[in-house]
Short mmCIF file of C-alpha atoms and ligand atoms in Angstrom, two decimals:
data_model
loop_
_atom_site.label_atom_id
_atom_site.label_comp_id
_atom_site.label_asym_id
_atom_site.label_seq_id
_atom_site.Cartn_x
_atom_site.Cartn_y
_atom_site.Cartn_z
CA MET A 1 -13.91 6.04 7.28
CA SER A 2 -10.80 3.85 7.41
CA ARG A 3 -8.89 3.26 4.21
CA TRP A 4 -7.23 -0.01 3.30
CA ALA A 5 -4.24 -0.83 1.14
CA TYR A 6 -3.13 -4.20 -0.18
CA VAL A 7 0.59 -4.76 0.37
CA ASN A 8 2.37 -7.97 -0.60
CA GLY A 9 -0.44 -10.39 0.11
CA ARG A 10 -2.63 -8.71 2.71
CA PHE A 11 -4.88 -5.76 3.37
CA VAL A 12 -3.53 -3.35 5.96
CA ARG A 13 -4.75 0.00 7.23
CA HIS A 14 -3.69 2.68 4.77
CA GLY A 15 -1.88 4.62 7.49
CA ASP A 16 0.16 1.56 8.49
CA ALA A 17 0.99 0.39 4.95
CA ALA A 18 4.73 0.45 4.21
CA VAL A 19 7.37 -0.93 1.87
CA HIS A 20 11.04 -1.74 2.47
CA ILE A 21 13.67 1.03 2.14
CA GLU A 22 15.55 -1.08 -0.40
CA ASP A 23 12.55 -1.66 -2.61
CA ARG A 24 13.87 -1.06 -6.13
CA GLY A 25 10.81 1.01 -6.92
CA TYR A 26 11.75 3.42 -4.15
CA GLN A 27 15.46 3.56 -5.06
CA LEU A 28 15.49 3.15 -8.85
CA SER A 29 11.90 3.62 -10.08
CA ASP A 30 12.23 -0.02 -11.09
CA GLY A 31 8.55 -0.77 -11.34
CA ILE A 32 5.35 -0.27 -13.23
CA TYR A 33 1.78 0.73 -12.41
CA GLU A 34 -1.77 0.62 -13.69
CA VAL A 35 -4.81 2.73 -12.90
CA TRP A 36 -8.42 1.64 -13.39
CA ALA A 37 -11.30 4.07 -13.24
CA VAL A 38 -14.22 3.05 -11.04
CA VAL A 39 -17.72 4.17 -12.03
CA ASP A 40 -20.76 3.05 -10.03
CA GLY A 41 -18.45 0.74 -8.08
CA ARG A 42 -17.34 -1.04 -11.26
CA LEU A 43 -13.90 -1.39 -12.76
CA ILE A 44 -13.77 0.26 -16.17
CA ASP A 45 -11.89 -1.10 -19.19
CA VAL A 46 -10.77 -4.09 -17.12
CA GLU A 47 -9.25 -6.07 -19.99
CA GLY A 48 -7.34 -3.21 -21.56
CA HIS A 49 -5.60 -2.32 -18.31
CA PHE A 50 -4.78 -5.97 -17.56
CA GLU A 51 -3.29 -6.39 -21.02
CA ARG A 52 -1.12 -3.30 -20.61
CA LEU A 53 -0.10 -4.40 -17.11
CA GLN A 54 1.09 -7.70 -18.52
CA ARG A 55 2.97 -5.93 -21.30
CA SER A 56 4.67 -3.43 -18.96
CA LEU A 57 5.82 -6.27 -16.68
CA SER A 58 7.16 -8.31 -19.54
CA GLU A 59 8.97 -5.34 -21.14
CA LEU A 60 10.84 -4.81 -17.84
CA ARG A 61 11.22 -8.54 -17.18
CA ILE A 62 9.42 -8.32 -13.83
CA THR A 63 7.67 -11.52 -12.77
CA PRO A 64 3.89 -11.05 -12.43
CA PRO A 65 3.23 -11.08 -8.67
CA MET A 66 -0.14 -12.82 -8.97
CA ALA A 67 -2.26 -14.62 -11.52
CA ARG A 68 -4.87 -12.57 -13.32
CA ARG A 69 -8.03 -13.88 -11.56
CA PRO A 70 -6.85 -13.52 -7.94
CA LEU A 71 -5.45 -10.12 -8.81
CA GLU A 72 -8.81 -9.00 -10.16
CA LEU A 73 -10.46 -10.23 -6.95
CA VAL A 74 -8.04 -8.15 -4.90
CA LEU A 75 -8.79 -5.06 -7.01
CA ARG A 76 -12.51 -5.57 -6.38
CA GLU A 77 -11.90 -6.13 -2.69
CA ALA A 78 -9.92 -2.87 -2.56
CA ILE A 79 -12.94 -1.09 -4.09
CA ARG A 80 -15.29 -2.74 -1.60
CA ARG A 81 -13.21 -2.12 1.51
CA ASN A 82 -12.63 1.51 0.60
CA ARG A 83 -16.28 2.00 -0.41
CA VAL A 84 -15.38 3.52 -3.76
CA THR A 85 -18.31 4.13 -6.08
CA TYR A 86 -16.57 6.71 -8.26
CA GLY A 87 -12.79 6.97 -8.27
CA LEU A 88 -9.63 5.04 -9.01
CA VAL A 89 -7.81 1.83 -8.19
CA TYR A 90 -4.02 2.07 -8.29
CA LEU A 91 -1.76 -0.96 -8.67
CA GLN A 92 2.01 -0.85 -8.48
CA VAL A 93 4.48 -3.68 -9.00
CA THR A 94 8.21 -3.28 -8.45
CA ARG A 95 11.07 -5.69 -9.03
CA GLY A 96 11.24 -6.15 -5.28
CA VAL A 97 13.72 -5.66 -2.45
CA ALA A 98 17.48 -6.08 -2.92
CA PRO A 99 20.72 -4.28 -1.93
CA ARG A 100 21.05 -1.25 -4.19
CA ASP A 101 22.68 -2.10 -7.51
CA HIS A 102 21.70 -0.69 -10.89
CA ALA A 103 21.74 -4.10 -12.60
CA PHE A 104 19.06 -6.65 -11.79
CA PRO A 105 19.54 -8.58 -8.52
CA ASP A 106 20.64 -12.20 -8.82
CA PRO A 107 18.77 -14.18 -7.66
CA MET A 108 15.72 -12.13 -8.59
CA PRO A 109 13.67 -11.10 -5.52
CA ALA A 110 9.92 -11.61 -5.34
CA PRO A 111 8.15 -8.65 -6.96
CA ALA A 112 6.48 -6.24 -4.54
CA ILE A 113 2.84 -5.31 -5.06
CA VAL A 114 0.78 -2.46 -3.65
CA ILE A 115 -2.87 -1.67 -4.39
CA THR A 116 -4.83 1.34 -3.20
CA ALA A 117 -8.28 2.68 -4.04
CA LYS A 118 -9.58 6.21 -3.67
CA SER A 119 -12.84 8.02 -4.15
CA ILE A 120 -13.23 11.05 -6.39
CA ASN A 121 -16.00 13.55 -5.80
CA ARG A 122 -18.27 12.94 -8.77
CA THR A 123 -20.10 16.25 -8.52
CA ALA A 124 -16.78 18.10 -8.61
CA ALA A 125 -15.56 15.99 -11.56
CA ASP A 126 -18.80 16.67 -13.48
CA ALA A 127 -18.53 20.39 -12.73
CA ARG A 128 -14.95 20.39 -14.00
CA ALA A 129 -16.05 18.66 -17.19
CA ALA A 130 -18.92 21.13 -17.66
CA LYS A 131 -16.45 24.02 -17.51
CA GLY A 132 -13.51 22.32 -19.23
CA ILE A 133 -9.85 22.60 -18.32
CA THR A 134 -6.96 24.49 -19.89
CA VAL A 135 -3.58 23.05 -20.83
CA ILE A 136 -0.06 24.41 -21.16
CA THR A 137 2.67 23.05 -23.43
CA MET A 138 6.12 21.93 -22.26
CA PRO A 139 9.17 20.52 -24.05
CA GLU A 140 9.14 16.71 -24.18
CA ILE A 141 11.95 15.61 -21.86
CA ARG A 142 10.93 12.01 -21.13
CA TRP A 143 12.81 8.83 -22.03
CA GLY A 144 12.30 6.75 -25.19
CA ARG A 145 9.98 4.10 -23.70
CA CYS A 146 6.88 6.05 -22.73
CA ASP A 147 4.86 3.05 -23.97
CA ILE A 148 5.77 1.30 -20.70
CA LYS A 149 3.74 2.53 -17.74
CA THR A 150 6.66 2.88 -15.35
CA ILE A 151 6.57 4.56 -11.97
CA GLY A 152 9.39 6.87 -13.12
CA LEU A 153 7.18 9.94 -13.45
CA LEU A 154 9.42 12.88 -12.56
CA PRO A 155 9.03 14.74 -15.90
CA ASN A 156 5.28 14.17 -15.71
CA SER A 157 5.22 15.44 -12.15
CA LEU A 158 7.23 18.57 -13.03
CA ALA A 159 4.97 19.23 -16.02
CA LYS A 160 1.82 18.85 -13.94
CA GLN A 161 3.18 21.17 -11.28
CA ALA A 162 4.01 23.79 -13.93
CA ALA A 163 0.44 23.44 -15.21
CA ARG A 164 -0.95 23.88 -11.72
CA GLU A 165 1.18 26.98 -11.09
CA GLN A 166 -0.24 28.50 -14.28
CA GLY A 167 -3.81 27.64 -13.36
CA ALA A 168 -4.03 24.86 -15.97
CA GLY A 169 -5.30 21.31 -15.51
CA GLU A 170 -2.86 19.44 -17.74
CA ALA A 171 0.47 19.85 -19.55
CA TRP A 172 0.96 18.64 -23.12
CA PHE A 173 4.49 17.62 -24.09
CA VAL A 174 5.86 18.90 -27.41
CA ASP A 175 8.59 16.89 -29.14
CA ASP A 176 11.61 18.11 -31.16
CA ASP A 177 9.49 18.15 -34.34
CA GLY A 178 7.08 20.60 -32.71
CA LEU A 179 4.35 17.98 -32.35
CA ILE A 180 2.34 17.26 -29.22
CA THR A 181 3.03 13.78 -27.88
CA GLU A 182 0.53 13.46 -25.01
CA GLY A 183 -0.36 14.90 -21.62
CA ALA A 184 1.46 14.38 -18.33
CA SER A 185 -1.21 11.85 -17.35
CA SER A 186 -3.55 11.64 -20.34
CA ASN A 187 -3.74 11.38 -24.14
CA ALA A 188 -4.35 14.52 -26.19
CA TRP A 189 -7.05 15.05 -28.83
CA ILE A 190 -8.39 17.88 -31.00
CA VAL A 191 -11.16 18.38 -33.51
CA ASP A 192 -9.09 20.39 -35.99
CA ALA A 193 -10.09 23.46 -37.99
CA GLU A 194 -11.43 21.16 -40.75
CA GLY A 195 -13.56 19.21 -38.28
CA VAL A 196 -11.33 16.11 -38.28
CA LEU A 197 -10.75 14.27 -35.00
CA ARG A 198 -7.01 13.99 -34.39
CA THR A 199 -4.94 12.12 -31.81
CA ARG A 200 -1.37 10.95 -32.09
CA ASP A 201 -0.84 7.42 -33.39
CA THR A 202 0.57 4.94 -30.91
CA THR A 203 3.69 4.07 -32.90
CA ALA A 204 5.00 7.34 -31.42
CA ASN A 205 6.73 7.46 -28.03
CA ILE A 206 3.52 7.72 -26.00
CA LEU A 207 1.47 5.57 -23.68
CA ARG A 208 -1.10 3.45 -25.48
CA GLY A 209 -4.00 4.82 -23.52
CA VAL A 210 -6.68 2.31 -22.64
CA THR A 211 -9.29 5.07 -22.49
CA ARG A 212 -8.02 6.33 -25.85
CA LYS A 213 -8.68 2.91 -27.36
CA SER A 214 -12.16 2.67 -25.86
CA VAL A 215 -13.03 6.14 -27.12
CA LEU A 216 -11.91 5.13 -30.63
CA GLY A 217 -14.36 2.24 -30.31
CA LEU A 218 -17.19 4.73 -29.65
CA LEU A 219 -16.69 6.72 -32.82
CA GLY A 220 -19.28 4.67 -34.69
CA GLU A 221 -21.82 6.57 -32.59
CA VAL A 222 -20.38 9.97 -33.47
CA ASN A 223 -20.45 11.39 -36.96
CA ILE A 224 -16.82 12.43 -37.34
CA ARG A 225 -13.79 11.65 -39.50
CA LEU A 226 -10.74 10.33 -37.61
CA ASP A 227 -7.10 10.88 -38.45
CA GLU A 228 -4.62 9.31 -36.01
CA ARG A 229 -2.00 11.93 -36.67
CA ALA A 230 -0.01 14.23 -34.41
CA PHE A 231 -0.80 17.94 -34.22
CA THR A 232 1.07 21.10 -33.25
CA PRO A 233 0.22 23.58 -30.47
CA GLU A 234 -0.71 26.02 -33.27
CA GLU A 235 -3.20 23.52 -34.71
CA ALA A 236 -4.60 23.05 -31.21
CA LYS A 237 -4.99 26.83 -30.84
CA ASN A 238 -6.93 26.93 -34.10
CA ALA A 239 -8.90 23.76 -33.37
CA ARG A 240 -12.68 23.69 -33.01
CA GLU A 241 -12.33 21.80 -29.76
CA ALA A 242 -9.98 19.65 -27.72
CA PHE A 243 -10.06 17.09 -24.94
CA ILE A 244 -7.97 14.60 -22.99
CA THR A 245 -8.58 10.96 -22.13
CA GLY A 246 -7.32 8.81 -19.27
CA ALA A 247 -8.43 6.70 -16.35
CA GLY A 248 -8.35 9.80 -14.15
CA ALA A 249 -9.95 12.31 -16.51
CA LEU A 250 -12.17 9.84 -18.43
CA VAL A 251 -12.97 12.25 -21.29
CA MET A 252 -12.29 15.84 -20.23
CA PRO A 253 -12.92 18.86 -22.48
CA VAL A 254 -9.99 21.26 -23.00
CA VAL A 255 -11.03 24.87 -23.57
CA GLY A 256 -7.70 26.70 -23.77
CA ILE A 257 -4.03 26.20 -24.52
CA ASP A 258 -1.11 28.40 -23.41
CA GLY A 259 -3.50 31.22 -22.56
CA SER A 260 -5.46 31.14 -25.86
CA PRO A 261 -9.05 29.89 -26.01
CA ILE A 262 -9.85 26.83 -28.13
CA GLY A 263 -12.99 27.25 -30.22
CA ASP A 264 -15.39 29.47 -28.31
CA GLY A 265 -13.61 28.70 -25.02
CA ARG A 266 -16.27 26.25 -23.92
CA PRO A 267 -16.43 22.44 -23.99
CA GLY A 268 -17.11 21.28 -27.55
CA PRO A 269 -19.94 18.98 -28.68
CA VAL A 270 -17.68 16.06 -29.67
CA ALA A 271 -15.89 16.05 -26.30
CA GLN A 272 -19.17 16.28 -24.43
CA ARG A 273 -20.78 13.53 -26.48
CA LEU A 274 -17.78 11.21 -26.09
CA ARG A 275 -17.68 11.82 -22.35
CA ALA A 276 -21.37 10.98 -22.03
CA LEU A 277 -21.00 7.89 -24.23
CA TYR A 278 -17.93 6.69 -22.35
CA ILE A 279 -19.61 7.02 -18.96
CA ARG A 280 -22.82 5.45 -20.24
CA ASN A 281 -20.85 2.49 -21.57
CA ALA A 282 -19.04 2.17 -18.25
CA GLN A 283 -22.35 2.08 -16.42
CA THR A 284 -23.82 -0.57 -18.65
CA SER A 285 -20.74 -2.81 -18.96
CA ASN A 286 -20.87 -5.93 -16.84
CA SER A 287 -17.64 -5.50 -14.93
N1 PDD B 301 -2.33 8.11 -16.42
N2 PDD B 301 -0.56 9.13 -21.03
C1 PDD B 301 0.05 9.17 -19.84
C2 PDD B 301 1.43 9.71 -19.75
C3 PDD B 301 -0.62 8.67 -18.71
O1 PDD B 301 -0.01 8.67 -17.52
C4 PDD B 301 -1.95 8.19 -18.84
C5 PDD B 301 -2.71 7.64 -17.67
C6 PDD B 301 -2.55 8.19 -20.11
C7 PDD B 301 -3.92 7.67 -20.36
O2 PDD B 301 -3.93 6.26 -20.26
P1 PDD B 301 -5.24 5.45 -19.83
O3 PDD B 301 -6.32 5.91 -20.70
O4 PDD B 301 -4.85 4.06 -20.08
O5 PDD B 301 -5.51 5.77 -18.38
C8 PDD B 301 -1.82 8.66 -21.19
C9 PDD B 301 -2.87 7.56 -15.21
C10 PDD B 301 -4.34 7.74 -15.09
C11 PDD B 301 -2.10 8.08 -14.03
O6 PDD B 301 -0.91 8.25 -14.18
O7 PDD B 301 -2.68 8.26 -12.95
#
């Protein structure tokens, strides 16, 4: 089946899609991105991702390339053309093309936009969730503005590769105070030894996960006490259960950390319940 990408105003065959060699995203990571999950062909958490997109652009002073409505239509068209029922839509906006110079170009070029959509094998994703993943911990080496979803992802990429080489599915960054910040591409959660649900508060230097926020909104349906407070790798080791959230993982149980099992080494009831609730909500939302 042919894949399609949207590049600066038109859909082109994925294999032919290209950007300029002096795109500032390519040369300076001067750009931002968003990722929407797609479940049953629908965009999930549409508003939350649009809000964060707007915020990331404005924090970097990049002009929005398109108005909200037409952009949403293009995202849906990307899903349709690529026949995605379960998967992801990726959107990237860079400051545009200009001769290489660290400071902003003057005049400002038009921003460059790229959208792709890809399918994920749902059976494989469900099987992964049924088994749970393990995580490793890594020193936090990222910059001070992790709240902006920039395309500068080298530390995240190195962390994920380290995880892969150790047979783990995610890496959790640990800051100078010995506290976990978040995952390389997800937010981190535990149900601690006292049975309290913990995830780091978003005043910290982390991404304000859209899935994280939606999951917080589901807690009324789960009988658990919440404390938005950071935790240590030791607390995670002694936790009853753990999980990650993100547009890629949705809600994914974590069953081990740095080689030690968490709880009984199997997906915990809170993670499983929240995953089921999150997917059910996605299926019944009207987007
Ligand atoms: N990553 N933290 C980081 C560092 C992330 O990259 C992501 C998402 C999240 C979770 O955010 P959300 O729930 O809004 O997806 C947290 C995306 C999926 C990615 O990089 O592909």
